[in-house]
Coordinates of C-alpha atoms in Angstrom, one line a residue:
M1374 CA 168.0 170.9 36.5
A1375 CA 168.6 174.6 35.8
T1376 CA 165.6 175.1 33.5
S1377 CA 162.2 176.6 33.9
S1378 CA 160.7 173.2 34.6
T1379 CA 162.4 173.3 38.0
G1380 CA 160.9 176.7 39.0
F1381 CA 164.3 178.3 38.9
S1382 CA 166.2 180.0 36.1
G1383 CA 169.6 178.6 35.1
Q1384 CA 171.1 182.1 35.3
G1385 CA 169.6 182.6 38.7
L1386 CA 171.0 179.3 40.1
R1387 CA 174.4 180.2 38.6
R1388 CA 174.4 183.5 40.4
L1389 CA 173.4 181.8 43.7
R1390 CA 176.4 179.5 43.4
E1391 CA 178.7 182.3 42.5
V1392 CA 177.6 184.5 45.4
L1393 CA 177.9 181.6 47.9
A1394 CA 181.3 180.6 46.4
G1395 CA 182.4 184.1 47.0
H1396 CA 181.8 183.8 50.7
V1397 CA 183.9 180.6 50.8
E1398 CA 186.6 182.1 48.7
S1399 CA 186.8 185.1 51.0
R1400 CA 188.0 182.6 53.6
K1401 CA 185.4 183.9 56.1
I1402 CA 183.2 180.8 55.7
P1403 CA 185.2 177.6 55.3
G1404 CA 182.3 175.7 53.8
L1405 CA 178.6 175.5 53.4
V1406 CA 175.7 173.4 52.1
A1407 CA 172.8 175.1 50.5
L1408 CA 169.5 173.4 49.4
V1409 CA 166.8 175.2 47.4
S1410 CA 163.5 173.5 46.4
R1411 CA 160.5 174.5 44.4
G1412 CA 157.6 172.6 42.9
G1413 CA 159.1 169.2 43.7
H1414 CA 162.6 170.0 42.3
S1415 CA 165.6 170.7 44.5
H1416 CA 169.1 172.0 43.8
V1417 CA 172.0 171.6 46.2
E1418 CA 175.4 173.3 46.5
A1419 CA 178.1 171.9 48.7
L1420 CA 181.1 174.3 48.7
G1421 CA 184.4 174.6 50.6
T1422 CA 185.8 172.4 53.3
M1423 CA 184.9 171.0 56.7
R1424 CA 187.8 172.7 58.4
H1425 CA 189.1 176.3 58.0
D1426 CA 192.5 174.9 57.2
G1427 CA 191.3 172.7 54.4
G1428 CA 190.9 168.9 54.5
A1429 CA 187.7 167.0 53.7
P1430 CA 185.3 168.8 51.4
M1431 CA 181.7 169.7 52.4
R1432 CA 179.2 167.1 51.2
R1433 CA 175.5 167.1 50.8
D1434 CA 175.2 164.8 53.8
T1435 CA 177.4 166.9 56.2
I1436 CA 175.8 167.1 59.6
F1437 CA 175.5 170.6 61.2
R1438 CA 174.7 171.9 64.7
M1439 CA 171.3 173.5 64.0
A1440 CA 171.3 175.8 67.1
S1441 CA 168.0 177.8 67.2
T1442 CA 167.0 176.4 63.8
S1443 CA 166.0 173.4 65.9
K1444 CA 163.0 175.3 67.2
P1445 CA 160.6 174.8 64.2
V1446 CA 161.2 171.0 64.3
T1447 CA 161.1 170.3 68.1
M1448 CA 157.9 172.3 68.5
A1449 CA 156.1 169.8 66.3
A1450 CA 156.2 167.3 69.2
A1451 CA 153.9 169.7 71.2
M1452 CA 151.6 170.0 68.1
V1453 CA 151.2 166.2 68.1
L1454 CA 150.0 166.4 71.7
L1455 CA 147.6 169.2 70.9
D1456 CA 146.2 167.2 67.9
E1457 CA 145.6 164.3 70.3
C1458 CA 144.1 166.5 73.1
R1459 CA 146.8 165.4 75.5
L1460 CA 147.6 169.1 75.8
R1461 CA 145.2 172.1 75.4
L1462 CA 146.4 175.6 74.5
D1463 CA 144.8 177.4 77.4
D1464 CA 145.4 174.8 80.2
P1465 CA 147.8 175.8 83.0
V1466 CA 151.1 173.9 82.8
D1467 CA 151.1 173.4 86.6
P1468 CA 150.2 169.7 86.6
W1469 CA 153.2 168.8 84.5
L1470 CA 155.6 171.6 85.5
P1471 CA 154.9 172.2 89.2
E1472 CA 158.1 174.3 89.4
L1473 CA 156.2 177.0 87.5
A1474 CA 153.1 177.1 89.8
D1475 CA 152.4 180.1 92.0
R1476 CA 154.8 182.4 90.2
R1477 CA 156.1 185.7 91.5
V1478 CA 156.7 188.5 89.0
L1479 CA 159.1 191.4 89.2
K1480 CA 157.5 194.8 89.9
R1481 CA 159.9 196.3 87.3
P1482 CA 161.6 194.3 84.5
D1483 CA 165.0 195.7 85.5
G1484 CA 164.3 195.6 89.2
P1485 CA 165.8 193.5 92.1
L1486 CA 164.9 189.9 92.2
D1487 CA 163.2 190.1 95.6
D1488 CA 160.9 193.0 94.6
T1489 CA 157.9 191.0 93.3
V1490 CA 154.2 190.7 93.1
P1491 CA 152.0 187.5 92.6
A1492 CA 151.4 186.4 89.0
L1493 CA 147.9 187.4 87.9
R1494 CA 147.2 184.0 86.4
P1495 CA 149.0 180.6 85.8
I1496 CA 151.3 180.0 82.9
T1497 CA 149.5 178.2 80.0
V1498 CA 150.6 175.9 77.2
R1499 CA 149.8 178.8 74.8
D1500 CA 152.2 181.1 76.7
L1501 CA 155.0 178.5 76.2
L1502 CA 154.3 177.9 72.5
T1503 CA 154.2 181.7 71.8
S1504 CA 157.3 182.5 73.9
T1505 CA 155.3 184.8 76.2
F1506 CA 155.4 182.9 79.5
G1507 CA 157.3 185.7 81.3
L1508 CA 161.0 184.8 81.0
G1509 CA 163.5 184.6 78.2
V1510 CA 166.1 186.6 76.3
D1511 CA 165.1 190.2 76.1
F1512 CA 167.5 192.3 74.0
E1513 CA 166.3 195.5 75.8
S1514 CA 167.3 194.3 79.3
M1515 CA 170.5 192.4 78.8
T1516 CA 172.1 194.0 81.8
S1517 CA 169.2 193.5 84.2
P1518 CA 169.5 191.3 87.4
I1519 CA 167.0 188.8 86.1
R1520 CA 169.0 188.3 82.9
A1521 CA 172.2 187.7 84.8
A1522 CA 170.4 185.2 87.2
T1523 CA 168.7 183.4 84.3
F1524 CA 172.0 183.0 82.4
E1525 CA 173.9 181.8 85.5
R1526 CA 171.3 179.1 86.4
L1527 CA 170.1 177.9 83.0
D1528 CA 172.5 178.6 80.2
Y1529 CA 174.2 175.6 78.6
S1530 CA 176.1 177.2 75.7
V1531 CA 179.6 176.2 74.8
A1532 CA 180.9 178.9 77.2
S1533 CA 178.8 177.7 80.1
G1534 CA 179.2 174.0 79.9
P1535 CA 176.5 171.3 79.6
A1536 CA 173.2 171.6 81.3
P1537 CA 172.0 169.3 84.1
D1538 CA 169.2 166.8 83.7
P1539 CA 165.7 168.3 83.0
D1540 CA 164.4 168.0 86.6
E1541 CA 167.4 169.9 88.0
W1542 CA 167.2 172.5 85.2
M1543 CA 163.5 173.0 86.0
R1544 CA 164.3 173.3 89.7
R1545 CA 166.7 176.1 89.0
L1546 CA 164.1 177.8 86.8
G1547 CA 161.6 177.5 89.6
E1548 CA 163.8 179.6 91.9
L1549 CA 163.5 182.6 89.6
P1550 CA 160.7 185.2 89.5
L1551 CA 159.2 186.0 86.1
Q1552 CA 160.3 189.2 84.4
Y1553 CA 156.8 189.9 83.0
Q1554 CA 153.3 188.7 83.8
P1555 CA 152.3 185.6 81.8
G1556 CA 151.1 186.4 78.3
V1557 CA 152.3 190.0 78.3
R1558 CA 155.6 190.1 76.4
W1559 CA 157.4 188.1 73.7
Q1560 CA 160.8 186.9 74.8
Y1561 CA 163.2 184.7 73.1
D1562 CA 164.4 181.1 73.5
L1563 CA 163.7 180.0 77.1
S1564 CA 160.1 179.0 76.4
N1565 CA 161.2 176.5 73.8
E1566 CA 163.4 174.7 76.3
V1567 CA 160.5 174.5 78.8
T1568 CA 158.2 173.2 76.1
G1569 CA 160.7 170.3 75.5
V1570 CA 160.5 169.4 79.2
L1571 CA 156.7 169.7 79.0
V1572 CA 156.5 167.2 76.1
S1573 CA 158.8 164.8 77.9
R1574 CA 156.7 164.9 81.1
V1575 CA 153.3 164.6 79.3
T1576 CA 154.5 161.6 77.3
G1577 CA 156.6 159.9 80.0
Q1578 CA 159.5 159.7 77.4
P1579 CA 162.7 161.6 76.7
L1580 CA 161.9 164.4 74.2
E1581 CA 164.1 162.8 71.5
T1582 CA 162.3 159.4 71.8
F1583 CA 158.8 161.0 71.3
L1584 CA 160.1 163.3 68.6
R1585 CA 161.7 160.4 66.7
E1586 CA 158.6 158.2 66.9
R1587 CA 156.2 160.8 65.8
I1588 CA 158.1 163.2 63.5
L1589 CA 161.7 162.2 62.6
D1590 CA 161.3 158.6 61.7
P1591 CA 158.1 159.0 59.8
L1592 CA 159.8 161.8 57.7
G1593 CA 162.9 159.8 57.2
M1594 CA 165.0 162.4 59.1
N1595 CA 167.6 159.8 60.0
D1596 CA 170.5 162.2 60.6
T1597 CA 168.5 164.5 63.0
A1598 CA 169.1 163.9 66.7
F1599 CA 170.5 165.6 69.8
H1600 CA 174.0 164.2 69.2
V1601 CA 176.1 162.6 66.4
P1602 CA 176.9 158.9 66.9
A1603 CA 180.5 157.7 66.5
D1604 CA 179.8 156.1 63.1
K1605 CA 178.8 159.5 61.7
I1606 CA 181.2 161.8 63.5
D1607 CA 183.4 162.2 60.4
R1608 CA 180.4 164.0 58.8
L1609 CA 180.4 166.7 61.5
P1610 CA 182.7 169.8 61.0
P1611 CA 184.2 171.8 63.9
L1612 CA 182.1 174.7 65.0
Y1613 CA 184.0 178.0 64.6
G1614 CA 183.5 181.4 66.3
P1615 CA 185.7 183.9 64.6
D1616 CA 187.4 186.5 66.8
P1617 CA 185.3 189.7 66.5
Q1618 CA 188.5 191.8 66.4
T1619 CA 190.9 189.8 64.3
G1620 CA 188.6 187.4 62.4
E1621 CA 190.8 184.5 63.4
F1622 CA 189.0 181.2 63.6
T1623 CA 188.5 180.0 67.1
V1624 CA 187.1 176.5 67.6
W1625 CA 183.9 176.6 69.7
D1626 CA 183.3 172.9 69.5
Q1627 CA 185.3 170.0 68.0
A1628 CA 183.7 167.1 66.2
A1629 CA 185.2 164.0 67.8
G1630 CA 185.2 164.5 71.6
G1631 CA 183.1 167.7 71.4
R1632 CA 179.7 168.4 72.9
S1633 CA 177.8 167.1 70.0
S1634 CA 179.5 163.7 70.1
T1635 CA 177.8 162.4 73.2
P1636 CA 174.1 162.3 74.2
P1637 CA 173.3 165.3 76.4
A1638 CA 171.7 165.1 79.8
F1639 CA 169.4 167.9 78.7
Q1640 CA 167.8 167.6 75.3
G1641 CA 167.5 171.2 74.4
A1642 CA 164.4 171.9 72.3
G1643 CA 165.5 175.5 71.8
G1644 CA 168.8 174.7 70.0
G1645 CA 170.1 171.2 70.6
L1646 CA 169.5 169.4 67.3
V1647 CA 172.1 168.3 64.7
S1648 CA 170.8 167.7 61.2
T1649 CA 171.4 167.8 57.4
A1650 CA 170.0 169.9 54.6
D1651 CA 168.0 167.0 53.2
D1652 CA 166.5 166.2 56.6
Y1653 CA 165.3 169.8 57.0
H1654 CA 164.0 169.8 53.5
C1655 CA 161.8 166.8 54.4
Y1656 CA 160.4 168.7 57.4
F1657 CA 159.7 172.0 55.7
R1658 CA 158.2 170.2 52.7
M1659 CA 155.8 168.5 55.1
L1660 CA 154.8 171.9 56.5
L1661 CA 154.2 173.2 52.9
N1662 CA 152.1 170.1 52.3
H1663 CA 149.8 171.0 55.2
G1664 CA 151.1 168.2 57.5
M1665 CA 151.3 165.5 54.9
H1666 CA 154.3 163.4 54.0
G1667 CA 153.4 161.3 50.9
S1668 CA 150.2 159.6 52.0
E1669 CA 151.0 159.8 55.7
R1670 CA 149.7 162.6 57.9
I1671 CA 152.3 163.8 60.4
L1672 CA 150.4 166.9 61.7
S1673 CA 146.9 168.1 61.2
R1674 CA 146.4 170.9 58.7
T1675 CA 145.2 173.2 61.4
A1676 CA 148.2 172.4 63.6
V1677 CA 150.5 173.5 60.8
E1678 CA 148.5 176.7 60.3
L1679 CA 148.8 177.5 64.0
M1680 CA 152.6 176.9 63.9
T1681 CA 153.2 178.9 60.7
T1682 CA 151.0 182.0 61.1
N1683 CA 151.5 184.9 63.5
R1684 CA 150.2 184.2 67.0
L1685 CA 151.3 187.5 68.7
S1686 CA 148.9 190.2 69.8
P1687 CA 149.6 193.8 68.8
G1688 CA 151.3 194.5 72.1
Q1689 CA 153.4 191.4 72.0
Q1690 CA 154.3 192.1 68.4
A1691 CA 155.5 195.6 69.2
A1692 CA 157.9 194.3 71.9
R1693 CA 159.3 191.8 69.4
D1694 CA 159.8 194.5 66.7
T1695 CA 161.5 196.7 69.2
M1696 CA 163.8 194.0 70.5
F1697 CA 165.0 192.9 67.1
S1698 CA 165.3 196.3 65.6
G1699 CA 168.0 197.1 68.1
V1700 CA 170.2 194.2 67.1
A1701 CA 169.5 194.0 63.3
H1702 CA 172.8 195.5 62.5
L1703 CA 174.6 192.6 64.3
S1704 CA 172.7 189.9 62.3
C1705 CA 172.2 191.6 59.0
G1706 CA 168.5 191.8 59.7
Q1707 CA 168.0 188.1 60.3
G1708 CA 164.8 187.5 62.3
T1709 CA 163.6 191.1 62.2
S1710 CA 160.7 191.0 59.7
G1711 CA 157.4 190.0 61.3
G1712 CA 155.7 187.9 63.9
W1713 CA 156.0 184.6 65.6
G1714 CA 154.0 181.4 65.3
F1715 CA 154.8 178.3 67.4
G1716 CA 158.6 177.9 67.4
M1717 CA 159.3 180.0 64.3
A1718 CA 159.2 183.4 62.8
V1719 CA 156.4 184.4 60.3
R1720 CA 156.8 187.2 57.9
T1721 CA 154.0 189.8 58.4
A1722 CA 155.6 192.6 56.3
R1723 CA 157.7 192.8 53.2
S1724 CA 161.0 194.4 54.0
D1725 CA 163.3 192.5 51.6
Y1726 CA 163.1 189.9 48.9
A1727 CA 161.0 187.4 50.9
P1728 CA 157.2 187.7 50.8
I1729 CA 154.6 187.9 53.6
G1730 CA 153.8 184.4 54.9
Q1731 CA 157.4 183.0 54.8
F1732 CA 158.1 181.0 57.9
G1733 CA 161.2 179.4 59.6
W1734 CA 164.1 180.5 61.6
F1735 CA 167.9 180.8 61.8
G1736 CA 170.6 179.7 64.3
G1737 CA 173.6 181.1 66.1
T1738 CA 175.8 178.5 64.5
G1739 CA 175.3 179.9 61.0
T1740 CA 172.2 178.0 59.9
T1741 CA 168.9 179.2 58.3
A1742 CA 165.8 177.4 57.0
Y1743 CA 162.6 178.9 55.8
A1744 CA 159.7 177.9 53.6
D1745 CA 157.5 180.1 51.5
P1746 CA 153.9 179.0 50.8
A1747 CA 153.2 181.6 48.1
N1748 CA 156.1 180.3 45.9
Q1749 CA 156.1 176.7 47.3
L1750 CA 159.7 177.3 48.0
T1751 CA 162.1 176.0 50.6
G1752 CA 165.6 177.3 51.3
I1753 CA 168.2 175.9 53.7
L1754 CA 171.7 177.2 54.2
L1755 CA 174.1 175.5 56.7
T1756 CA 177.5 176.7 57.7
Q1757 CA 179.9 175.9 60.5
V1758 CA 180.6 179.5 61.5
G1759 CA 178.9 181.1 64.5
L1760 CA 177.5 184.6 64.7
S1761 CA 180.4 186.1 66.6
T1762 CA 181.0 188.2 63.5
A1763 CA 178.7 189.3 60.7
D1764 CA 180.2 186.9 58.2
S1765 CA 177.6 184.1 58.4
P1766 CA 174.6 186.5 58.7
R1767 CA 175.9 188.2 55.5
A1768 CA 176.1 184.8 53.8
M1769 CA 172.5 184.1 54.9
S1770 CA 171.3 187.5 53.6
D1771 CA 172.9 186.9 50.2
F1772 CA 171.6 183.4 50.1
W1773 CA 168.0 184.6 50.4
T1774 CA 168.5 187.4 48.0
T1775 CA 170.0 185.1 45.3
L1776 CA 167.4 182.4 46.0
Y1777 CA 164.5 184.8 45.3
Q1778 CA 166.1 186.3 42.2
A1779 CA 166.5 182.8 40.9
I1780 CA 162.7 182.2 40.8
D1781 CA 161.7 181.6 37.2

């Protein structure tokens, strides 16, 4: 496998394994699964153990909580609806999401919640898909009243507890003003959750049902879902969040009996999927193949192009650059280089080993998955260590460096 016929050099793949093994041997990352693919050939490393104190080894079919690496996959459901003209990019979302009709907008992004003006126009499908509908995580205003109110009403992280059903979640969202006028500023995460609700209401099905019918099952992504069933729970490791001061492993979520072991009331398109390296390889290979899986078309070529090329205006791009530059030191630069398509980052500048045009995203549970059209390359690294320290971001950074140096 480690010959020039695979598109990778044997020496390069050995270095990739050695570097990843070093992260495991440091005892900062209990285990990981890495998959690299080029030109129809793939190479997998499964290193370390499921638990920080030993036990079962990591395997190629280990299931991971994908966190924000869910976004590139879940957004494909909306692309199916665009392909079929059941959604249109510049249509207002009001008919399906009446909670977002007649918005009020803060006069100042950091101002009081009752100091507002009317929105200049409705929120559109395009605003949701590009993460510019007017609300979301904004790293420049983390102490603002709107950030606190959004977190209190809508967060469903491990620390906050599970989310309510989609209708109640949308009702809470509808109580809030927008922080920015629709279409003005790129903000992270929240728009993807709203898009998941939009898909469900347009189709009249739960998000997972439609996603499974149109994307997951046709691609053979049998281990990708919004929870892990009982007969697979032994393949799910605990999720750890190391203590930022001591580095001691703290369990954020157990496997059996944990949050991922039961179907959630709210199927979070922004970060709710569980999956495997091979499932994600199938998905990103489909994107590299312009929407084709074998002889079956999953998405139109143009839908894939919309998803995987930068959709941000210069003003929106400037805001994204500023936001991520301020936190790059916390994530070893993950997510800083470039623009945003639909549900994923797109490289628009070469700042490290990866070239312009690479697309994909990473997750707060220590996951990363990108594809590179120029080199016909896919890389996936999955760990069970959250981003409470820089340990998993460092492993991600080293993974991408060693992957690119391994190209033959």
